[in-house]
Amino acid sequence: MMMNCCGLLTANKEPVPLKSVEVELEVRAHVATVVSTLNYENKEDKPLEAVFVFPLPGDAAVCHFSAKIGQTEIVAEVKEKQKAREEYDDALSSGQQAFLLEESDQSPDIFSLSVGSLRPGESASIRLEYVTELAVQADEGLRFCLPAVLNPRYQPQGSGGSGGSNVQMTSVPASLVPYSLSFSARVSSPRPVSKVESNCPLDALQYLNTEQTQATVKLAAGHKFDRDVELLIYYKDAHQPTAVVEAGQASAKPGTLMGDPVVMLSLYPEFPQAVMSSVTSCGEFVFLLDRSGSMDGARIKSARDTLLLLLKSLPMGCYFNIYSFGSSYEHIFPKSVEYSQKTMEEALKKVEEMQANLGGTEILMPLKHIYSQPCIPSQPRQLFVFTDGEVCNTKEVINLVMKNSGSHRCFSFGIGEGASSALINGLAKEGGGHAQFITGTDRMQPKVMQSLRFALQPAVVDISVKWDLPKGVSVTALSPPITALFQGQRSLVYGQLTGKSSEAAEGCVTVKYSLAGHPSQNQVHFSLTPAEDTGLLVHRLAARTLIRSLEMEERERGREQEEGVKKKVVELSVQSGVSSAFTAFIAVNKGDGEVIQGNLVRRNVPTPRMMACRMPMMAMANSFPSCPPGMMACSMGRSVRSCPPVSESCLPKQPPRDPLLQLVSLQKASGCWVLDPALAAALGKTSEEVEKSKPASVNQEVWATIVALIWLHGFKMDAQEEWELLAMKAVSWLRAQNAPCVTECVEAGNALLGCNMQKDALGL
């Protein structure tokens, strides 16, 4: 495995040139504009060429980039990538200041920012604006995450660097990051804002109108950039569909995407309870777990606990397998096996032994292996991918999932601060599944169990979107057709409105789909008169959506057609001011044209991250004296973040298991529990107490199962979403036993555990 690490450039650790970051967030319903200002200063006594690597949400679109040096302001233009690079090089060699912003060829959520040459003592302020869609969380909150941490991307064997801009990254402990952050947000929506939460301290939410549809919030002072800033926004009546029309750009030509109005439809359906409670009992469940070094510690333990809950919650009659990967990959069974007590026990035994000891993050090979396995008739394949998302070949991985999207659904989980949103969102989007992010103190289990509930939902089929517009107005779809809808998942659809109507100023859109044989439809009426100027946020996201689908198309096609698609993307990107894989922002200060004296130094600004390795990065850099002075770029024999293997004998003793997981681990594959000393211990009772309380005529397993259900409902309601599915399985098992005296058992169980549960509350 090869991985580039860079030490800081000067031995005496001079401060890096970034001084402060200011961020303003403007949220409109489900989408947002982010404006960041980065302030730099050259404290060297020679001119400096600096590179800042900027992580963006995977589905973001950069739409403005400008730089202010001294009194001069330079605004960037979008140009074809090669042309932009040539202009940048020409400007630098003739002594002009130049700035270049481009997407990394490997992953769309890394932008590398070359800030050109700064004279000694000079300051530069860079303003970067991007637009993004906000993801919906399990609890209906919309999530905005400001990416502060960029973990070193892992470079798999055999994949080249990122073309002409092979940027190296430096990581330092967060406490050494010498820059500050200020952050404020303004939220407006057709629905009232009920609350805004964050993982960082916030000042109080301020409402701007009596309807509470507009509000502002600020990050409390003193933030040190040591974690992602995450904001969760909650609206009332979130499930009502909405349509927003935005006016075109006055200076653009009618008939073009930027010149015409654009409509954004948001769908967040709620399915009938009756359909949702009939959980399917078939499927092939394939779990793919990252065991690279960066998963060490709490992450791998949490993943093991999560796999326990998943395996206990699977329905009888399904098939399953577990793969794990690092630099190589392993599987528990050669191919998916039928779920039974025997196969479940065998899998759990292997899961218990799993450590984060497989080296790097090579996800492509195990995926290829999984897709090479034939699908099992009438067992739809559901793939669950867990990773801390540090891969370099994101686009290749997503393409593979897209190619196989007809035969499976893919659910993805980004673990930790550095998970790549491009990878996690891309896997779920192209695989017709759902993406979840697990950061900070989040528990993995509730999020994963929510996705399992999605996977067990009947598939929504025959999805259609039909527009009904006045005569003379037509709509062109800018989004790919919707292929999957889940309870709790939101979809955004963009359309370009062309033409004018002399009559009605209202349009209507009807969304139809079929769920478990039940046809359903949602209708939204919307005004064709656009809302007040919204700064082209919807247009830019529509352009971004179209650019992304054209880029996907370009990778699928042959050389001839490829050029045509590329030309279309470049045209659209230049017209909308939204960056793409084939374009870059270029800004040149043609001011004085004076040639700068002295040699140019290239300095890499560190992107902060929490240190995951036992060996400090600084010491690591200094332990490679053979590197040329001035530039620490060392090729390591292994990923910096994968820690040395630890011998079993010096591992700490396992802490006592959480009582919930202890009880869950005792459940049988069929859904029942067995009356034994381990169950009594998990319930906090002696065997004698549990056996003595059993009504005489009752079967031991029926009694054990009812007592376990009472304990879950009586003591673990706060974690209900984690055990809900396995409790439903227990209830189904009890019903199948047709057991007499259930009421008597519930009363005896309440007396034993000191609870007061009603039979119907247990689902009996």
PDB file of N, CA and C in Angstrom, residues 436-490:
ATOM      1  N   GLN A 436     -26.677   6.685   5.629  1.00  0.00           N
ATOM      2  CA  GLN A 436     -26.699   7.187   7.007  1.00  0.00           C
ATOM      3  C   GLN A 436     -25.288   7.596   7.397  1.00  0.00           C
ATOM      4  N   PHE A 437     -25.173   8.665   8.204  1.00  0.00           N
ATOM      5  CA  PHE A 437     -23.863   9.097   8.721  1.00  0.00           C
ATOM      6  C   PHE A 437     -23.844   8.965  10.231  1.00  0.00           C
ATOM      7  N   ILE A 438     -22.771   8.375  10.750  1.00  0.00           N
ATOM      8  CA  ILE A 438     -22.657   8.132  12.185  1.00  0.00           C
ATOM      9  C   ILE A 438     -21.427   8.882  12.671  1.00  0.00           C
ATOM     10  N   THR A 439     -21.636  10.051  13.319  1.00  0.00           N
ATOM     11  CA  THR A 439     -20.479  10.868  13.723  1.00  0.00           C
ATOM     12  C   THR A 439     -20.535  11.146  15.220  1.00  0.00           C
ATOM     13  N   GLY A 440     -19.395  11.555  15.767  1.00  0.00           N
ATOM     14  CA  GLY A 440     -19.331  11.962  17.172  1.00  0.00           C
ATOM     15  C   GLY A 440     -19.865  10.895  18.099  1.00  0.00           C
ATOM     16  N   THR A 441     -20.838  11.280  18.941  1.00  0.00           N
ATOM     17  CA  THR A 441     -21.357  10.341  19.934  1.00  0.00           C
ATOM     18  C   THR A 441     -22.592   9.600  19.423  1.00  0.00           C
ATOM     19  N   ASP A 442     -22.927   9.753  18.138  1.00  0.00           N
ATOM     20  CA  ASP A 442     -24.074   9.024  17.576  1.00  0.00           C
ATOM     21  C   ASP A 442     -23.931   7.543  17.860  1.00  0.00           C
ATOM     22  N   ARG A 443     -25.053   6.898  18.164  1.00  0.00           N
ATOM     23  CA  ARG A 443     -25.025   5.439  18.231  1.00  0.00           C
ATOM     24  C   ARG A 443     -25.305   4.900  16.834  1.00  0.00           C
ATOM     25  N   MET A 444     -24.509   3.908  16.445  1.00  0.00           N
ATOM     26  CA  MET A 444     -24.673   3.325  15.111  1.00  0.00           C
ATOM     27  C   MET A 444     -25.983   2.521  15.019  1.00  0.00           C
ATOM     28  N   GLN A 445     -26.327   1.827  16.135  1.00  0.00           N
ATOM     29  CA  GLN A 445     -27.410   0.846  16.075  1.00  0.00           C
ATOM     30  C   GLN A 445     -28.760   1.398  15.600  1.00  0.00           C
ATOM     31  N   PRO A 446     -29.277   2.535  16.176  1.00  0.00           N
ATOM     32  CA  PRO A 446     -30.592   2.988  15.722  1.00  0.00           C
ATOM     33  C   PRO A 446     -30.620   3.313  14.233  1.00  0.00           C
ATOM     34  N   LYS A 447     -29.526   3.890  13.721  1.00  0.00           N
ATOM     35  CA  LYS A 447     -29.506   4.279  12.302  1.00  0.00           C
ATOM     36  C   LYS A 447     -29.490   3.045  11.394  1.00  0.00           C
ATOM     37  N   VAL A 448     -28.714   2.043  11.815  1.00  0.00           N
ATOM     38  CA  VAL A 448     -28.617   0.829  10.997  1.00  0.00           C
ATOM     39  C   VAL A 448     -29.940   0.066  11.026  1.00  0.00           C
ATOM     40  N   MET A 449     -30.572   0.031  12.209  1.00  0.00           N
ATOM     41  CA  MET A 449     -31.845  -0.694  12.290  1.00  0.00           C
ATOM     42  C   MET A 449     -32.925   0.013  11.474  1.00  0.00           C
ATOM     43  N   GLN A 450     -32.832   1.350  11.389  1.00  0.00           N
ATOM     44  CA  GLN A 450     -33.795   2.060  10.543  1.00  0.00           C
ATOM     45  C   GLN A 450     -33.614   1.631   9.085  1.00  0.00           C
ATOM     46  N   SER A 451     -32.355   1.504   8.655  1.00  0.00           N
ATOM     47  CA  SER A 451     -32.111   1.072   7.276  1.00  0.00           C
ATOM     48  C   SER A 451     -32.571  -0.363   7.051  1.00  0.00           C
ATOM     49  N   LEU A 452     -32.420  -1.226   8.083  1.00  0.00           N
ATOM     50  CA  LEU A 452     -32.918  -2.603   7.927  1.00  0.00           C
ATOM     51  C   LEU A 452     -34.438  -2.574   7.752  1.00  0.00           C
ATOM     52  N   ARG A 453     -35.099  -1.664   8.510  1.00  0.00           N
ATOM     53  CA  ARG A 453     -36.555  -1.548   8.315  1.00  0.00           C
ATOM     54  C   ARG A 453     -36.875  -1.125   6.880  1.00  0.00           C
ATOM     55  N   PHE A 454     -36.068  -0.193   6.334  1.00  0.00           N
ATOM     56  CA  PHE A 454     -36.262   0.200   4.922  1.00  0.00           C
ATOM     57  C   PHE A 454     -36.087  -1.015   4.017  1.00  0.00           C
ATOM     58  N   ALA A 455     -35.041  -1.811   4.291  1.00  0.00           N
ATOM     59  CA  ALA A 455     -34.739  -2.964   3.428  1.00  0.00           C
ATOM     60  C   ALA A 455     -35.855  -3.998   3.504  1.00  0.00           C
ATOM     61  N   LEU A 456     -36.535  -4.054   4.658  1.00  0.00           N
ATOM     62  CA  LEU A 456     -37.624  -5.022   4.815  1.00  0.00           C
ATOM     63  C   LEU A 456     -38.951  -4.471   4.301  1.00  0.00           C
ATOM     64  N   GLN A 457     -38.957  -3.159   3.951  1.00  0.00           N
ATOM     65  CA  GLN A 457     -40.183  -2.584   3.384  1.00  0.00           C
ATOM     66  C   GLN A 457     -40.418  -3.177   2.004  1.00  0.00           C
ATOM     67  N   PRO A 458     -41.689  -3.378   1.685  1.00  0.00           N
ATOM     68  CA  PRO A 458     -41.956  -3.804   0.309  1.00  0.00           C
ATOM     69  C   PRO A 458     -41.433  -2.735  -0.658  1.00  0.00           C
ATOM     70  N   ALA A 459     -40.906  -3.159  -1.777  1.00  0.00           N
ATOM     71  CA  ALA A 459     -40.373  -2.194  -2.742  1.00  0.00           C
ATOM     72  C   ALA A 459     -41.518  -1.393  -3.354  1.00  0.00           C
ATOM     73  N   VAL A 460     -41.262  -0.111  -3.583  1.00  0.00           N
ATOM     74  CA  VAL A 460     -42.240   0.739  -4.266  1.00  0.00           C
ATOM     75  C   VAL A 460     -41.975   0.612  -5.761  1.00  0.00           C
ATOM     76  N   VAL A 461     -43.005   0.264  -6.532  1.00  0.00           N
ATOM     77  CA  VAL A 461     -42.802   0.068  -7.977  1.00  0.00           C
ATOM     78  C   VAL A 461     -43.693   1.002  -8.791  1.00  0.00           C
ATOM     79  N   ASP A 462     -43.449   1.020 -10.102  1.00  0.00           N
ATOM     80  CA  ASP A 462     -44.247   1.828 -11.044  1.00  0.00           C
ATOM     81  C   ASP A 462     -44.338   3.290 -10.605  1.00  0.00           C
ATOM     82  N   ILE A 463     -43.174   3.870 -10.290  1.00  0.00           N
ATOM     83  CA  ILE A 463     -43.179   5.278  -9.854  1.00  0.00           C
ATOM     84  C   ILE A 463     -43.282   6.175 -11.095  1.00  0.00           C
ATOM     85  N   SER A 464     -44.250   7.091 -11.102  1.00  0.00           N
ATOM     86  CA  SER A 464     -44.339   8.025 -12.236  1.00  0.00           C
ATOM     87  C   SER A 464     -44.606   9.443 -11.727  1.00  0.00           C
ATOM     88  N   VAL A 465     -44.053  10.424 -12.454  1.00  0.00           N
ATOM     89  CA  VAL A 465     -44.276  11.838 -12.121  1.00  0.00           C
ATOM     90  C   VAL A 465     -44.905  12.484 -13.354  1.00  0.00           C
ATOM     91  N   LYS A 466     -46.134  13.004 -13.210  1.00  0.00           N
ATOM     92  CA  LYS A 466     -46.831  13.572 -14.366  1.00  0.00           C
ATOM     93  C   LYS A 466     -47.128  15.049 -14.106  1.00  0.00           C
ATOM     94  N   TRP A 467     -46.684  15.899 -15.042  1.00  0.00           N
ATOM     95  CA  TRP A 467     -46.886  17.350 -14.904  1.00  0.00           C
ATOM     96  C   TRP A 467     -48.124  17.768 -15.688  1.00  0.00           C
ATOM     97  N   ASP A 468     -48.935  18.626 -15.090  1.00  0.00           N
ATOM     98  CA  ASP A 468     -50.120  19.145 -15.766  1.00  0.00           C
ATOM     99  C   ASP A 468     -49.982  20.663 -15.790  1.00  0.00           C
ATOM    100  N   LEU A 469     -49.656  21.207 -16.977  1.00  0.00           N
ATOM    101  CA  LEU A 469     -49.339  22.638 -17.070  1.00  0.00           C
ATOM    102  C   LEU A 469     -50.269  23.328 -18.060  1.00  0.00           C
ATOM    103  N   PRO A 470     -50.462  24.641 -17.885  1.00  0.00           N
ATOM    104  CA  PRO A 470     -51.342  25.361 -18.838  1.00  0.00           C
ATOM    105  C   PRO A 470     -50.794  25.294 -20.262  1.00  0.00           C
ATOM    106  N   LYS A 471     -51.676  25.517 -21.209  1.00  0.00           N
ATOM    107  CA  LYS A 471     -51.310  25.472 -22.626  1.00  0.00           C
ATOM    108  C   LYS A 471     -50.173  26.455 -22.899  1.00  0.00           C
ATOM    109  N   GLY A 472     -49.169  26.017 -23.667  1.00  0.00           N
ATOM    110  CA  GLY A 472     -48.061  26.915 -23.992  1.00  0.00           C
ATOM    111  C   GLY A 472     -46.861  26.764 -23.060  1.00  0.00           C
ATOM    112  N   VAL A 473     -47.056  26.049 -21.945  1.00  0.00           N
ATOM    113  CA  VAL A 473     -45.925  25.828 -21.021  1.00  0.00           C
ATOM    114  C   VAL A 473     -45.583  24.344 -21.022  1.00  0.00           C
ATOM    115  N   SER A 474     -44.283  24.027 -21.135  1.00  0.00           N
ATOM    116  CA  SER A 474     -43.897  22.608 -21.078  1.00  0.00           C
ATOM    117  C   SER A 474     -42.763  22.445 -20.075  1.00  0.00           C
ATOM    118  N   VAL A 475     -42.567  21.209 -19.609  1.00  0.00           N
ATOM    119  CA  VAL A 475     -41.515  20.950 -18.616  1.00  0.00           C
ATOM    120  C   VAL A 475     -40.527  19.926 -19.167  1.00  0.00           C
ATOM    121  N   THR A 476     -39.225  20.153 -18.937  1.00  0.00           N
ATOM    122  CA  THR A 476     -38.192  19.178 -19.300  1.00  0.00           C
ATOM    123  C   THR A 476     -37.579  18.667 -18.004  1.00  0.00           C
ATOM    124  N   ALA A 477     -37.630  17.344 -17.807  1.00  0.00           N
ATOM    125  CA  ALA A 477     -37.064  16.771 -16.572  1.00  0.00           C
ATOM    126  C   ALA A 477     -35.550  16.948 -16.569  1.00  0.00           C
ATOM    127  N   LEU A 478     -35.008  17.417 -15.449  1.00  0.00           N
ATOM    128  CA  LEU A 478     -33.558  17.591 -15.314  1.00  0.00           C
ATOM    129  C   LEU A 478     -32.971  16.528 -14.378  1.00  0.00           C
ATOM    130  N   SER A 479     -33.854  15.819 -13.659  1.00  0.00           N
ATOM    131  CA  SER A 479     -33.393  14.778 -12.727  1.00  0.00           C
ATOM    132  C   SER A 479     -33.604  13.420 -13.365  1.00  0.00           C
ATOM    133  N   PRO A 480     -32.741  12.443 -13.027  1.00  0.00           N
ATOM    134  CA  PRO A 480     -33.006  11.087 -13.515  1.00  0.00           C
ATOM    135  C   PRO A 480     -34.313  10.584 -12.901  1.00  0.00           C
ATOM    136  N   PRO A 481     -34.996   9.631 -13.544  1.00  0.00           N
ATOM    137  CA  PRO A 481     -36.268   9.154 -12.992  1.00  0.00           C
ATOM    138  C   PRO A 481     -36.061   8.547 -11.595  1.00  0.00           C
ATOM    139  N   ILE A 482     -37.068   8.696 -10.716  1.00  0.00           N
ATOM    140  CA  ILE A 482     -36.971   8.136  -9.360  1.00  0.00           C
ATOM    141  C   ILE A 482     -37.130   6.624  -9.452  1.00  0.00           C
ATOM    142  N   THR A 483     -36.176   5.883  -8.878  1.00  0.00           N
ATOM    143  CA  THR A 483     -36.243   4.417  -8.973  1.00  0.00           C
ATOM    144  C   THR A 483     -36.611   3.772  -7.646  1.00  0.00           C
ATOM    145  N   ALA A 484     -36.476   4.515  -6.526  1.00  0.00           N
ATOM    146  CA  ALA A 484     -36.788   3.916  -5.224  1.00  0.00           C
ATOM    147  C   ALA A 484     -37.409   4.968  -4.314  1.00  0.00           C
ATOM    148  N   LEU A 485     -38.409   4.540  -3.544  1.00  0.00           N
ATOM    149  CA  LEU A 485     -39.001   5.410  -2.516  1.00  0.00           C
ATOM    150  C   LEU A 485     -39.099   4.578  -1.244  1.00  0.00           C
ATOM    151  N   PHE A 486     -38.702   5.151  -0.115  1.00  0.00           N
ATOM    152  CA  PHE A 486     -38.853   4.456   1.159  1.00  0.00           C
ATOM    153  C   PHE A 486     -39.620   5.349   2.107  1.00  0.00           C
ATOM    154  N   GLN A 487     -40.289   4.711   3.082  1.00  0.00           N
ATOM    155  CA  GLN A 487     -40.863   5.465   4.186  1.00  0.00           C
ATOM    156  C   GLN A 487     -39.691   6.195   4.847  1.00  0.00           C
ATOM    157  N   GLY A 488     -39.781   7.510   4.992  1.00  0.00           N
ATOM    158  CA  GLY A 488     -38.700   8.234   5.652  1.00  0.00           C
ATOM    159  C   GLY A 488     -37.584   8.668   4.725  1.00  0.00           C
ATOM    160  N   GLN A 489     -37.787   8.552   3.399  1.00  0.00           N
ATOM    161  CA  GLN A 489     -36.747   9.023   2.475  1.00  0.00           C
ATOM    162  C   GLN A 489     -37.316  10.138   1.614  1.00  0.00           C
ATOM    163  N   ARG A 490     -36.509  11.177   1.374  1.00  0.00           N
ATOM    164  CA  ARG A 490     -36.966  12.327   0.596  1.00  0.00           C
ATOM    165  C   ARG A 490     -36.342  12.300  -0.803  1.00  0.00           C
TER     166      ARG A 490
END
